[in-house]
Tab-separated table of C-alpha atoms and ligand atoms in Angstrom:
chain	number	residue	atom	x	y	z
A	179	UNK	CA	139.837	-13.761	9.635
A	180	UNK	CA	144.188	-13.650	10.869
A	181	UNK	CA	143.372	-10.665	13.192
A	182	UNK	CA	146.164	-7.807	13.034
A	183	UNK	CA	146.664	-7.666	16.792
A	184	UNK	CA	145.317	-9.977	19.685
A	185	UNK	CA	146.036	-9.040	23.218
A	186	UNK	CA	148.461	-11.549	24.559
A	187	UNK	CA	146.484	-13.240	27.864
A	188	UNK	CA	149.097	-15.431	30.306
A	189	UNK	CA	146.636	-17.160	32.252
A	190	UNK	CA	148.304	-15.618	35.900
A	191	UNK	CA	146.092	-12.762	35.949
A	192	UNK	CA	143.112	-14.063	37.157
A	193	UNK	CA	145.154	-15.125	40.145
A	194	UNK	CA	146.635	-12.043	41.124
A	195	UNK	CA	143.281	-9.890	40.465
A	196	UNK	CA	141.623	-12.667	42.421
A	197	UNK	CA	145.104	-12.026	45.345
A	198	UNK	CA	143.961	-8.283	45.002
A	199	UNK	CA	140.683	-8.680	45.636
A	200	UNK	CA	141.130	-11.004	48.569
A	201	UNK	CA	143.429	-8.603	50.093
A	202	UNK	CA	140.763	-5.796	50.250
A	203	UNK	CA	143.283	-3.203	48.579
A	204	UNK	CA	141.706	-2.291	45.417
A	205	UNK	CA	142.495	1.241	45.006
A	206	UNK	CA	146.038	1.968	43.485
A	207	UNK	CA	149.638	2.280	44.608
A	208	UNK	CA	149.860	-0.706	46.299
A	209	UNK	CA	151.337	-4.143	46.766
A	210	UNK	CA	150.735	-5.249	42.752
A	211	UNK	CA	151.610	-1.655	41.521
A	212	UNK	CA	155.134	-2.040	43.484
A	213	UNK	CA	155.636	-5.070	42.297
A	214	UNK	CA	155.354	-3.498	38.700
A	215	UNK	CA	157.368	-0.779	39.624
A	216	UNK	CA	159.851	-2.666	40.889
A	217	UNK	CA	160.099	-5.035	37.994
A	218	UNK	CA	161.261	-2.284	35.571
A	219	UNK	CA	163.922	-0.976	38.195
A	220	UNK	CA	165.342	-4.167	38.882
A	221	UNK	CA	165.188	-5.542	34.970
A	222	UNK	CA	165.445	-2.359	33.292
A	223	UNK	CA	167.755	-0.251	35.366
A	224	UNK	CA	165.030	2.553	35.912
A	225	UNK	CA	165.386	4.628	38.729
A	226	UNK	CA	161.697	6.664	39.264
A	227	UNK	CA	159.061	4.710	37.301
A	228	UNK	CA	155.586	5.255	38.270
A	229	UNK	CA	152.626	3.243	36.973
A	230	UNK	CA	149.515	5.110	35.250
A	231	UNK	CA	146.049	4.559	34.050
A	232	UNK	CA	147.556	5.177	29.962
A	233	UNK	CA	150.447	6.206	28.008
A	234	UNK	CA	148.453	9.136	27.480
A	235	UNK	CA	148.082	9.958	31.036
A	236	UNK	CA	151.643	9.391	31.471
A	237	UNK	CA	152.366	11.907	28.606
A	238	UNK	CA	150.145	14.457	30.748
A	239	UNK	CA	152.661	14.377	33.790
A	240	UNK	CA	155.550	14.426	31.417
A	241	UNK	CA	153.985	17.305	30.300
A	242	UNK	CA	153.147	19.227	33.619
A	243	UNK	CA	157.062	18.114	34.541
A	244	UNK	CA	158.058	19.970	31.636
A	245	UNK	CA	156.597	23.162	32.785
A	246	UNK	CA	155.844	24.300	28.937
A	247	UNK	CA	153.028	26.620	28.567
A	248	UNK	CA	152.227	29.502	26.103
A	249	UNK	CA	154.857	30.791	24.393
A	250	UNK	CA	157.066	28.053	24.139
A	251	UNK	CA	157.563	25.243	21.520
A	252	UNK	CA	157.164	21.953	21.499
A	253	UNK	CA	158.673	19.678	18.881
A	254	UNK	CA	156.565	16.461	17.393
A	255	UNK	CA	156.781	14.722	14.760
A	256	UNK	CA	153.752	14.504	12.644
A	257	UNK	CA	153.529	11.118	11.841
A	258	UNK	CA	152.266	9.817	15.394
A	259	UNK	CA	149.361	8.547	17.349
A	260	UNK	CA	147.661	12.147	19.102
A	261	UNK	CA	148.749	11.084	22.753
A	262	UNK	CA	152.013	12.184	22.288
A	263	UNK	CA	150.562	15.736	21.178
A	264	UNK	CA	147.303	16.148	22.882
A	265	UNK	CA	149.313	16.680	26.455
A	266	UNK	CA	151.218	19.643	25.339
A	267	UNK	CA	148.350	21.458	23.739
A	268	UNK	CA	146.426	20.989	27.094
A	269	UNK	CA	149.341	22.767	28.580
A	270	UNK	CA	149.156	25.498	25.667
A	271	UNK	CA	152.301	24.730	24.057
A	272	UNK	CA	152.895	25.875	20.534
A	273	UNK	CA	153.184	22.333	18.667
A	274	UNK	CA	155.906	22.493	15.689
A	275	UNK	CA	155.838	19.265	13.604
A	276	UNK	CA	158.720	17.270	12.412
A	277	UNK	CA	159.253	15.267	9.453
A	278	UNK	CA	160.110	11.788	9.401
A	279	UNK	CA	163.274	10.189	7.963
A	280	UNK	CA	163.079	8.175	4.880
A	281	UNK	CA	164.598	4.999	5.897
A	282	UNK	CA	162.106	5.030	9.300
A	283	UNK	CA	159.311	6.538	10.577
A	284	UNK	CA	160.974	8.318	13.168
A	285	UNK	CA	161.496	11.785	13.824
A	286	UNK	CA	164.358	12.933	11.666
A	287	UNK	CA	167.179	14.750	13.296
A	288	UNK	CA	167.859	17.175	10.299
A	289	UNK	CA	164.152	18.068	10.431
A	290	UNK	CA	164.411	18.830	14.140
A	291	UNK	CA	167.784	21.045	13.599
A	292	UNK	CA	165.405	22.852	11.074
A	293	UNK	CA	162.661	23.740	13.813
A	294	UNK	CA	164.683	24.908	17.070
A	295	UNK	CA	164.250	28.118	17.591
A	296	UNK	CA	165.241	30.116	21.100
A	297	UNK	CA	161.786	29.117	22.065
A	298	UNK	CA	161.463	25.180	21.664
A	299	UNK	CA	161.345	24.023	24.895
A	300	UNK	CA	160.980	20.105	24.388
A	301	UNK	CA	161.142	17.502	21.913
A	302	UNK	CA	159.013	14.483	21.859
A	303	UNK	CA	160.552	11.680	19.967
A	304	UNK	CA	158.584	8.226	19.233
A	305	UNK	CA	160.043	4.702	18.899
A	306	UNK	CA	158.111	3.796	16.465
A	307	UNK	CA	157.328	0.032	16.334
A	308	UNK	CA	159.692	-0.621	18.625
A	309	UNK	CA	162.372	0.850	16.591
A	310	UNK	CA	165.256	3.252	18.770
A	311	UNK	CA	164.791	6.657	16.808
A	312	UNK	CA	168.660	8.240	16.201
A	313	UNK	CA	169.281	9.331	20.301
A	314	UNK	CA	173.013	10.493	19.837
A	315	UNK	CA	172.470	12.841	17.366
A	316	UNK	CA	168.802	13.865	18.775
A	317	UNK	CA	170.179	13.932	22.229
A	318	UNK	CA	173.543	16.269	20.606
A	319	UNK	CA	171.097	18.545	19.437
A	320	UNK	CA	168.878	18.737	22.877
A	321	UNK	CA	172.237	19.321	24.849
A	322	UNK	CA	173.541	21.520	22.504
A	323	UNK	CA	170.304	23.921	23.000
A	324	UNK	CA	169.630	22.913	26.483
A	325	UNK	CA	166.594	21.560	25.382
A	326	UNK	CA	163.846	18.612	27.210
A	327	UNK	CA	163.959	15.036	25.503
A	328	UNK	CA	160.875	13.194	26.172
A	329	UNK	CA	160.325	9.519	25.098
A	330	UNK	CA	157.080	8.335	23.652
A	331	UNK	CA	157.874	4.667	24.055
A	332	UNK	CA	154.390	3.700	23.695
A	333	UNK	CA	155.560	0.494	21.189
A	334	UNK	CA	158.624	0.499	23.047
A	335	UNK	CA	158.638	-1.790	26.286
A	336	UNK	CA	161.863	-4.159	25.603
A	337	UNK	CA	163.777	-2.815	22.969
A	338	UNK	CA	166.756	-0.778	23.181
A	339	UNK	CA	169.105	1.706	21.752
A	340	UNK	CA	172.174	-0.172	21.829
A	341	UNK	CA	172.616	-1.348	25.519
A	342	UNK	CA	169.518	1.122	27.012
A	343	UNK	CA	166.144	0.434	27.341
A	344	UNK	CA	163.966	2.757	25.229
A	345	UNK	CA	162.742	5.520	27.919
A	346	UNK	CA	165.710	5.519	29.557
A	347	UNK	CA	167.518	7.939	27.164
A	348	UNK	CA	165.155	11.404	27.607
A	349	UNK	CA	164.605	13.426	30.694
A	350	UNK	CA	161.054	11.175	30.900
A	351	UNK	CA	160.113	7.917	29.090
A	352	UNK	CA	156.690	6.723	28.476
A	353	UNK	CA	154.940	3.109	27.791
A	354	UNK	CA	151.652	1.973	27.238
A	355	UNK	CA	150.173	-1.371	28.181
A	356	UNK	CA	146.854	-1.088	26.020
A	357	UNK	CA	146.081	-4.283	24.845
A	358	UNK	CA	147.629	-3.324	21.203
A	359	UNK	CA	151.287	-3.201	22.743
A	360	UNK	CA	152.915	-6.325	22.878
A	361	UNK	CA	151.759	-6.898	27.135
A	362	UNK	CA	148.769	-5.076	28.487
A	363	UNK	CA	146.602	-4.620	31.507
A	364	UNK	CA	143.615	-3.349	29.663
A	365	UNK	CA	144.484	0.434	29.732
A	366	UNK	CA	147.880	1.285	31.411
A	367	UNK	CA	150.944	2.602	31.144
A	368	UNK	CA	154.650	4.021	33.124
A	369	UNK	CA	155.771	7.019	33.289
A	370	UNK	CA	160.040	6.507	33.869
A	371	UNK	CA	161.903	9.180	35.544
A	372	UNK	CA	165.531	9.740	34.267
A	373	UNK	CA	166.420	13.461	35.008
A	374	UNK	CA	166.759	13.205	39.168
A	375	UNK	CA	165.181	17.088	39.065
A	376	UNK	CA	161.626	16.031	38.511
A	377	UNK	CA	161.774	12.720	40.792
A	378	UNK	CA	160.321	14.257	43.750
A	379	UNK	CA	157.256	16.326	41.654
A	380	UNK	CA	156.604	13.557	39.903
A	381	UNK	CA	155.373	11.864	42.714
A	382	UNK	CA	153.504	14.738	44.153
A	383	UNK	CA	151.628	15.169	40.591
A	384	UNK	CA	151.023	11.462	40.803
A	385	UNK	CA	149.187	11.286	44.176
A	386	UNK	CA	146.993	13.896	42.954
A	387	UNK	CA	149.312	16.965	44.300
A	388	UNK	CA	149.508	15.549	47.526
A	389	UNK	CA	152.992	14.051	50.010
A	390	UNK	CA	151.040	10.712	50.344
A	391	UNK	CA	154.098	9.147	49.691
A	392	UNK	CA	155.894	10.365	52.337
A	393	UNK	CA	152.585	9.935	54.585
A	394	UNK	CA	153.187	5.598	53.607
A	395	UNK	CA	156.796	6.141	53.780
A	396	UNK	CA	156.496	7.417	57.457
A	397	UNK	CA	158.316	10.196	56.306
A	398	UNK	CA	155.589	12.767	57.826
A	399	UNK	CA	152.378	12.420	60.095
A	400	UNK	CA	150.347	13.735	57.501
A	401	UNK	CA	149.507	14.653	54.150
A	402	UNK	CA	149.235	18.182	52.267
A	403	UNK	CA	148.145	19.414	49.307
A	404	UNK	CA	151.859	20.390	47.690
A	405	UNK	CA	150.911	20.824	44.484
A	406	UNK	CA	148.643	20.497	40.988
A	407	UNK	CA	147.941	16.780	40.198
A	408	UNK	CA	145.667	14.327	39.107
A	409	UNK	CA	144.180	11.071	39.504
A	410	UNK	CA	147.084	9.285	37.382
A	411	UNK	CA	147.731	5.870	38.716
A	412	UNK	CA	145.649	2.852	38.437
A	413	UNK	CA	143.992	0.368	40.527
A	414	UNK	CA	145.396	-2.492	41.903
A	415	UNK	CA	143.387	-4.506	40.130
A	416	UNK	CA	144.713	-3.489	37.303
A	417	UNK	CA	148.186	-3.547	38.466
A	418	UNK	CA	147.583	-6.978	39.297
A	419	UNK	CA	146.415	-7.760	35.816
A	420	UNK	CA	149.920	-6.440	34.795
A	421	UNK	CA	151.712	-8.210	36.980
A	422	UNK	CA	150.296	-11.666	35.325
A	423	UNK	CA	151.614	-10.588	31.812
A	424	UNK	CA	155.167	-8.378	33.218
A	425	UNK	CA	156.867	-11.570	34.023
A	426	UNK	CA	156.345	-13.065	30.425
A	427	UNK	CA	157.697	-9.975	28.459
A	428	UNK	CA	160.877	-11.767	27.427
A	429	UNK	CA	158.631	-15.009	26.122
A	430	UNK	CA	156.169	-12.787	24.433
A	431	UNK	CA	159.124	-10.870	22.802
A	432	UNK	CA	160.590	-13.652	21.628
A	433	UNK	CA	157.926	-15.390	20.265
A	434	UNK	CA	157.233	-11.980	18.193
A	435	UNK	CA	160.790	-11.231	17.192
A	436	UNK	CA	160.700	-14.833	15.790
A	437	UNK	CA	157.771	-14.646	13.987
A	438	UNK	CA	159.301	-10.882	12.964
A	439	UNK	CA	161.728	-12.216	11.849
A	440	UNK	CA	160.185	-14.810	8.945
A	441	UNK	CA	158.395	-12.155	7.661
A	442	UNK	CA	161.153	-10.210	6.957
A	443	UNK	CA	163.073	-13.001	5.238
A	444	UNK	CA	160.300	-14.087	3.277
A	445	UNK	CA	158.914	-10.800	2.285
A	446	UNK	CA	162.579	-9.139	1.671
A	447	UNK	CA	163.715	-8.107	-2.028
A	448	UNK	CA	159.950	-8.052	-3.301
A	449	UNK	CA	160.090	-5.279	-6.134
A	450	UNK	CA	157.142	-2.932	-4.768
A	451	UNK	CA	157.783	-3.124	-1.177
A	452	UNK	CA	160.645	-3.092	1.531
A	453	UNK	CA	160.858	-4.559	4.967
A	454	UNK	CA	161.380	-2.533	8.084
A	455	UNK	CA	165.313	-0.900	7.800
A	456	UNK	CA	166.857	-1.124	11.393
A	457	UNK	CA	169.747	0.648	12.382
A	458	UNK	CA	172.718	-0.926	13.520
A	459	UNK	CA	171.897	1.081	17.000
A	460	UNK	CA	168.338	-0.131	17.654
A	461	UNK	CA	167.693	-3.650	18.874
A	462	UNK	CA	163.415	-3.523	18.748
A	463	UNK	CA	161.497	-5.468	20.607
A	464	UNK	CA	158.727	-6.672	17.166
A	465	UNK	CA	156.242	-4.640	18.411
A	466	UNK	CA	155.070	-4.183	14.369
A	467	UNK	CA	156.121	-5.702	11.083
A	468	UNK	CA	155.358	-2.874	8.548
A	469	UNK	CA	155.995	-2.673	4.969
A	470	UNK	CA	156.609	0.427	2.915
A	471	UNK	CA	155.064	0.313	-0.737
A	472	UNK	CA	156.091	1.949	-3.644
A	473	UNK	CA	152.989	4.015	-3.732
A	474	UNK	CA	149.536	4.894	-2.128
A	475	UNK	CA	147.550	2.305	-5.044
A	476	UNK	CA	149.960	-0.184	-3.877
A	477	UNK	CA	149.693	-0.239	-0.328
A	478	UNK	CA	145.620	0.332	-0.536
A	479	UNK	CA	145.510	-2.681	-2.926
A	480	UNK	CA	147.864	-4.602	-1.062
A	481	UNK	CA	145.155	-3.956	2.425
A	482	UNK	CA	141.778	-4.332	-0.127
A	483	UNK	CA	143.221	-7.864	-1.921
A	484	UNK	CA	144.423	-9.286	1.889
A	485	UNK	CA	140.805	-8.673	3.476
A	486	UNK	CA	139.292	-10.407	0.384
A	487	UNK	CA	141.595	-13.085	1.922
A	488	UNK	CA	140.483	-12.845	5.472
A	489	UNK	CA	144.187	-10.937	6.797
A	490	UNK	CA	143.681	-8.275	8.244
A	491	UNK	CA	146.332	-5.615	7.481
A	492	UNK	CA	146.218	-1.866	8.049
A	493	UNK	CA	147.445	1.591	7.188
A	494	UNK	CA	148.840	3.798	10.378
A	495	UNK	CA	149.044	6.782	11.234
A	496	UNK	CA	147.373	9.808	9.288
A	497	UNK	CA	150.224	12.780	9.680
A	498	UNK	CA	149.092	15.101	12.154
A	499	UNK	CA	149.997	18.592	10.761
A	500	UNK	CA	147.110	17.444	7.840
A	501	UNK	CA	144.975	16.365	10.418
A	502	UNK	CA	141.193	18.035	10.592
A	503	UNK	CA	142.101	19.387	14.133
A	504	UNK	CA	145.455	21.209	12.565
A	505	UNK	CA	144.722	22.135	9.026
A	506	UNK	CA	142.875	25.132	10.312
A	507	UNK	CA	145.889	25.800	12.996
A	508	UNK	CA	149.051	25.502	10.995
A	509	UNK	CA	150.691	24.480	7.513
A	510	UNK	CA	153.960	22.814	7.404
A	511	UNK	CA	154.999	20.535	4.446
A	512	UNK	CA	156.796	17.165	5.732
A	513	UNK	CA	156.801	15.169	2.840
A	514	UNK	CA	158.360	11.697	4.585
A	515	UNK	CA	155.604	11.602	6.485
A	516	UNK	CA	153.245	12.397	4.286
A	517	UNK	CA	155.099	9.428	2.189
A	518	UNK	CA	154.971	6.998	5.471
A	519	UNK	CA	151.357	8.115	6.124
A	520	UNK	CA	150.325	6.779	2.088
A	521	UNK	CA	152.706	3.950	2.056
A	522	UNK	CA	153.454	1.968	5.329
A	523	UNK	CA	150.681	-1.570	6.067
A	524	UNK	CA	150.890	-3.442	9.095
A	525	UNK	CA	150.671	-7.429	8.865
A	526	UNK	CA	149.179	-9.220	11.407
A	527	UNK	CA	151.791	-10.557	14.225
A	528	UNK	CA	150.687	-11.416	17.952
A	529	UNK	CA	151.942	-13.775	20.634
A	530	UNK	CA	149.532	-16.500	19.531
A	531	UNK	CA	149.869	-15.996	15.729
A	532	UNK	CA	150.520	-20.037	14.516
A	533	UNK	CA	153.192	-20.643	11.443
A	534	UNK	CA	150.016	-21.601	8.964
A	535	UNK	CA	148.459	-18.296	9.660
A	536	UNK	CA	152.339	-16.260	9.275
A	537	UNK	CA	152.479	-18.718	6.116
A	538	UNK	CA	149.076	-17.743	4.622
A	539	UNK	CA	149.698	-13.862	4.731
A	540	UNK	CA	152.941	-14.282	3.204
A	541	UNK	CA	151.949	-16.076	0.408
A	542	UNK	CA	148.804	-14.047	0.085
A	543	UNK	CA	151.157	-10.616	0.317
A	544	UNK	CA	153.544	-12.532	-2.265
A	545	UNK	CA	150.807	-13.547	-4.405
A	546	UNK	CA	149.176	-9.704	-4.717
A	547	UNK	CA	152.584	-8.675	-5.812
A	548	UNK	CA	153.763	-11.240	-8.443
A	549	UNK	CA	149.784	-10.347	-10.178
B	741	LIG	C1	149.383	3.498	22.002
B	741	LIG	C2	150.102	4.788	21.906
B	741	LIG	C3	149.915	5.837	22.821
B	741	LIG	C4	148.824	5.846	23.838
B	741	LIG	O1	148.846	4.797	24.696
B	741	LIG	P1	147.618	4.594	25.689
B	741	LIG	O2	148.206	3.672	26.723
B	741	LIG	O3	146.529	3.971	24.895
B	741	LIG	O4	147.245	5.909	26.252
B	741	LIG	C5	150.730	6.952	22.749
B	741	LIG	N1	151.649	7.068	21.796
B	741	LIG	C6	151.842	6.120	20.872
B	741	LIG	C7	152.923	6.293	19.859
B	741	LIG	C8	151.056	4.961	20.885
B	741	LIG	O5	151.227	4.022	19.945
């Protein structure tokens, strides 16, 4: 069985957990999660970037940092995974879902002009597979209304939107490391700082409320409670796990992006189903190849006829706003992502993918579709 995803294993990270656990220091915020840290602020340009046990947990702080609560409105779009929701529900946002555009799965500007009222209070956009959603014209609108961009950048860790990273553009910017993203550290993820105004809470709500940092800084002789927080960061052994894959994110890109890349020129101009549409703006980092099928029987087929083949290829996300959890709570009708959430499949693509396994699911896909 090809295997849609396979987490992508360097063979340094035995070292470094072995380095961590030599060293004593297994709890977090440490030598390894520096290093980490400091990897994105030297490559990427990021200023506050704090490791975290998930994406998801790194959506919580964005969260708290956003201050929403009841009353105020929170912008989503529907077709994403529930991490970027379930954090602003916790915090007893009102969630207001957003409709995809047609030629992505992203959140659709127009749709979010639609929604702002004088109570939205954020706006979460996602990159999905890797792909820059439209920032100038979603960041226009946010200024215009003085309103919080966050960054899901879950699939996001290497691409950009033109010359910036992807989490670089919001107030906050999030990625996950779980071993579906293209590097991983078992569960993990950043949370990246961009608005100077929540640097110095951030860290409070990261060291569980507490001025630990300035405690290890030397900055004061001892620590207080400041502050809510949590337990967000993880151990150094995980950190150290990260470490061993960080350093290769440019080889494991590459190797995607090239593999990507085949699949798009073999599987282009098929009548039935269209490659991924990039905008001249975003330069994505492969996290997914997706195709979009004419219709719900097509893509279902397409998934049914590959298994019988031994590919593994999937659907995505179900929208949320149809979701069991919402039905009861809200009705909105967002028809692209209802259309994204019947059409879009997922082929396999990983690091150690071979060319006879690309080759076999593109015959098999081109074979389903010539019978
Ligand atoms: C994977 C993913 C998350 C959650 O990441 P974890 O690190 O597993 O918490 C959040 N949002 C999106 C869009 C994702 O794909």
């Amino acid at each position: 069985m090809i295997p849609l995803h396979k987490p992508y294993i360097s063979g340094d990270e035995l070292a470094y957990v072995t380095d961590a656990i030599e060293s004593g220091e297994l709890s977090g915020n440490g030598k390894y999660t520096n290093l980490c840290q400091g990897y994105f602020r030297e490559n990427y340009g990021f200023n506050t970037c704090l490791l975290t046990t998930s994406c998801t947990t790194a959506l919580e702080m964005a969260a708290l940092l956003s201050e929403v609560g009841p009353g105020d409105e929170v912008i989503i779009p529907s077709f994403t995974f529930v991490s970027s929701v379930n954090p602003f529900i916790m915090r007893g946002a009102t969630i207001v879902f957003a409709d995809s555009e047609e030629q992505t799965p992203n959140i659709d500007p127009a749709s979010i002009s639609r929604l702002i009222t004088n109570k939205t209070k954020a706006i979460i956009v996602v990159h999905y597979a890797g792909i820059a959603c439209d920032m100038e014209a979603i960041l226009k609108i946010a200024n215009e209304h003085q309103i919080l961009v966050i960054e899901d950048a879950a699939h996001a860790q290497g691409a950009k939107h033109n010359e910036a990273h992807l989490g670089s553009l919001g107030a906050l910017g999030t990625y996950s490391f779980h071993p579906t993203k293209n590097i991983t550290s078992g569960e993990g993820g950043l949370l990246i700082v961009n608005n100077e105004k929540f640097q110095h809470r951030a860290e409070l709500l990261w060291e569980k409320g507490t001025n630990r940092k300035n405690f290890l800084m030397g900055e004061v002789n001892k620590y207080e409670w400041h502050d809510i927080g949590s337990s967000f960061y993880p151990s150094e052994l995980n950190a150290a796990f990260l470490w061993g894959q960080l350093r290769n994110t440019d080889k494991v890109n590459d190797r995607r992006m090239k593999l990507w890349n085949i699949y798009a020129e073999e599987l282009n101009h098929i009548p039935g189903i269209q490659i991924p549409n990039i905008p001249d703006f975003a330069h994505h980092n492969a996290h997914l190849f997706y195709l979009k099928t004419a219709n719900n029987t097509l893509r279902n087929k397409l998934i049914s006829e590959l298994r019988k083949q031994g590919i593994s290829a999937a659907f995505h996300y179900l929208a949320l706003h149809e979701s069991p959890f919402w039905k009861t709570k809200g009705s909105s009708k967002l028809s692209e992502a209802m259309i994204w959430q019947d059409c879009i499949i997922r082929l396999p693509l990983f690091y150690s993918m071979t060319e006879d396994e690309l080759n076999l699911v593109i015959t098999s896909v081109r074979k389903i579709m010539e019978g």
